[in-house]
Coordinates of C-alpha atoms in Angstrom, one line a residue:
X1 CA 30.1 136.8 35.7
X2 CA 26.7 135.6 37.0
X3 CA 26.6 133.0 34.2
X4 CA 30.0 131.6 35.3
X5 CA 28.9 131.4 38.9
X6 CA 25.7 129.6 37.9
X7 CA 27.6 127.1 35.8
X8 CA 30.1 126.6 38.7
X9 CA 27.2 125.8 41.1
X10 CA 25.6 123.4 38.6
X11 CA 28.9 121.6 38.1
X12 CA 29.6 121.5 41.9
X13 CA 26.0 120.1 42.5
X14 CA 26.5 117.4 39.8
X15 CA 29.8 116.4 41.3
X16 CA 28.2 116.2 44.8
X17 CA 25.4 114.0 43.4
X18 CA 27.9 111.7 41.5
X19 CA 30.0 111.2 44.7
X20 CA 26.9 110.5 46.8
X21 CA 25.6 107.9 44.3
X22 CA 29.0 106.2 44.1
X23 CA 29.2 105.9 47.9
X24 CA 25.7 104.6 48.2
X25 CA 26.3 102.0 45.5
X26 CA 29.5 100.8 47.3
X27 CA 27.8 100.6 50.6
X28 CA 24.9 98.6 49.2
X29 CA 27.2 96.1 47.6
X30 CA 29.2 95.5 50.8
X31 CA 28.1 92.6 53.0
X32 CA 26.4 93.9 56.2
X33 CA 28.1 92.9 59.4
X34 CA 24.7 91.9 60.7
X35 CA 24.2 89.6 57.7
X36 CA 27.6 88.0 56.9
X37 CA 26.0 85.3 54.7
X38 CA 27.5 86.0 51.2
X39 CA 26.8 82.8 49.5
X40 CA 24.8 79.6 49.5
X41 CA 25.4 75.9 49.3
X42 CA 23.1 72.9 48.7
X43 CA 23.7 69.8 50.7
X44 CA 21.2 66.9 50.7
X45 CA 18.7 69.1 48.9
X46 CA 18.9 71.8 51.7
X47 CA 19.8 75.4 50.9
X48 CA 22.3 76.7 53.5
X49 CA 23.3 80.4 53.6
X50 CA 27.0 80.6 54.4
X51 CA 29.6 83.1 55.4
X52 CA 32.8 82.4 53.4
X53 CA 36.1 82.0 55.2
X54 CA 38.8 81.8 52.4
X55 CA 41.7 83.8 53.9
X56 CA 44.0 82.7 56.7
X57 CA 42.5 85.3 59.1
X58 CA 38.9 84.4 58.3
X59 CA 39.6 80.7 58.7
X60 CA 41.3 81.2 62.0
X61 CA 38.5 83.3 63.4
X62 CA 35.7 81.1 62.0
X63 CA 32.5 81.3 64.0
X64 CA 34.2 82.7 67.1
X65 CA 32.1 85.4 68.5
X66 CA 28.9 84.4 66.7
X67 CA 26.0 84.0 69.2
X68 CA 24.2 81.3 67.3
X69 CA 23.3 80.0 63.9
X70 CA 19.8 79.5 62.4
X71 CA 19.0 76.0 61.2
X72 CA 20.0 76.7 57.6
X73 CA 23.0 78.9 58.2
X74 CA 26.7 78.1 58.4
X75 CA 30.3 78.9 57.5
X76 CA 32.1 77.5 54.6
X77 CA 35.9 77.3 54.9
X78 CA 37.7 77.1 51.5
X79 CA 41.4 76.1 51.5
X80 CA 43.8 76.5 48.6
X81 CA 44.9 72.9 48.8
X82 CA 43.5 69.6 50.2
X83 CA 45.0 68.7 53.6
X84 CA 44.2 67.5 57.1
X85 CA 42.7 70.8 58.2
X86 CA 42.0 70.9 61.9
X87 CA 39.3 72.9 63.8
X88 CA 39.0 74.0 67.4
X89 CA 36.2 75.5 69.4
X90 CA 38.0 78.6 70.7
X91 CA 35.7 81.4 71.7
X92 CA 32.6 79.4 70.5
X93 CA 29.3 80.0 72.2
X94 CA 27.3 77.0 70.8
X95 CA 27.9 73.4 69.6
X96 CA 28.3 72.7 65.8
X97 CA 28.7 69.9 63.3
X98 CA 31.9 70.1 61.3
X99 CA 31.8 68.5 57.9
X100 CA 34.9 68.0 55.7
X101 CA 34.7 67.7 51.9
X102 CA 37.5 66.7 49.5
X103 CA 38.5 68.6 46.3
X104 CA 35.6 66.9 44.5
X105 CA 33.2 68.3 47.1
X106 CA 32.3 64.9 48.6
X107 CA 32.0 64.4 52.3
X108 CA 35.1 62.6 53.7
X109 CA 34.4 63.0 57.4
X110 CA 32.2 64.7 60.0
X111 CA 32.3 65.5 63.7
X112 CA 28.9 65.9 65.2
X113 CA 28.0 68.1 68.1
X114 CA 31.5 69.7 68.7
X115 CA 31.1 71.4 72.1
X116 CA 32.6 74.8 73.1
X117 CA 33.8 73.1 76.2
X118 CA 36.1 70.9 74.1
X119 CA 38.6 73.6 73.5
X120 CA 41.6 73.2 73.1
X121 CA 40.9 69.9 71.4
X122 CA 41.5 70.0 67.7
X123 CA 39.1 68.1 65.4
X124 CA 40.8 66.7 62.3
X125 CA 39.4 64.7 59.4
X126 CA 40.4 61.1 58.6
X127 CA 41.0 62.0 55.0
X128 CA 42.4 65.2 53.2
X129 CA 39.8 67.9 52.7
X130 CA 39.7 71.2 50.8
X131 CA 36.3 72.5 52.0
X132 CA 34.8 72.5 55.5
X133 CA 31.3 73.4 56.5
X134 CA 30.3 74.3 60.0
X135 CA 26.6 74.1 60.7
X136 CA 24.4 74.0 63.8
X137 CA 24.7 70.8 65.9
X138 CA 22.4 68.1 64.8
X139 CA 22.4 69.1 61.1
X140 CA 24.4 66.0 60.0
X141 CA 22.0 63.5 61.6
X142 CA 18.8 65.5 61.0
X143 CA 19.5 65.5 57.2
X144 CA 20.7 61.9 57.1
X145 CA 24.1 62.8 55.6
X146 CA 26.7 60.2 54.8
X147 CA 30.3 60.1 53.7
X148 CA 30.3 60.4 49.9
X149 CA 27.4 62.9 49.7
X150 CA 28.3 66.0 47.7
X151 CA 27.9 69.7 48.3
X152 CA 27.0 72.3 45.6
X153 CA 28.7 75.6 46.2
X154 CA 27.3 78.8 44.6
X155 CA 29.4 81.9 44.9

């Protein structure tokens, strides 16, 4: 009887440890809300840490509610199809540059220094785009970007 109890306790302990390890592994893989940057892109030789917005809800929310971006941080919007994807500044707290890329990841248009006060204006590109990068205001000019420059997306 004592041996059965001992084996039961050992098995229960092993189960507890296994569950704890599984939970810790899952938590460590999940992106932290304080660090939403899950990927990086390279543009004009500059590495930019980006949060990815690839669902309708994420694309609608965008950077709304963010307090600021560091110089090499941004949000990359990924659309399933190229189109004239418009952007607004609803609930934004700081100005940004909006850069549109086609399906070949080439810049097709940019809007510099979009202001939070511009809402409800909608910024749309002059050509269809499939990817859009929002970065701190001044990024486009500070890095001498041009239409036709390409972005490398690492996921």
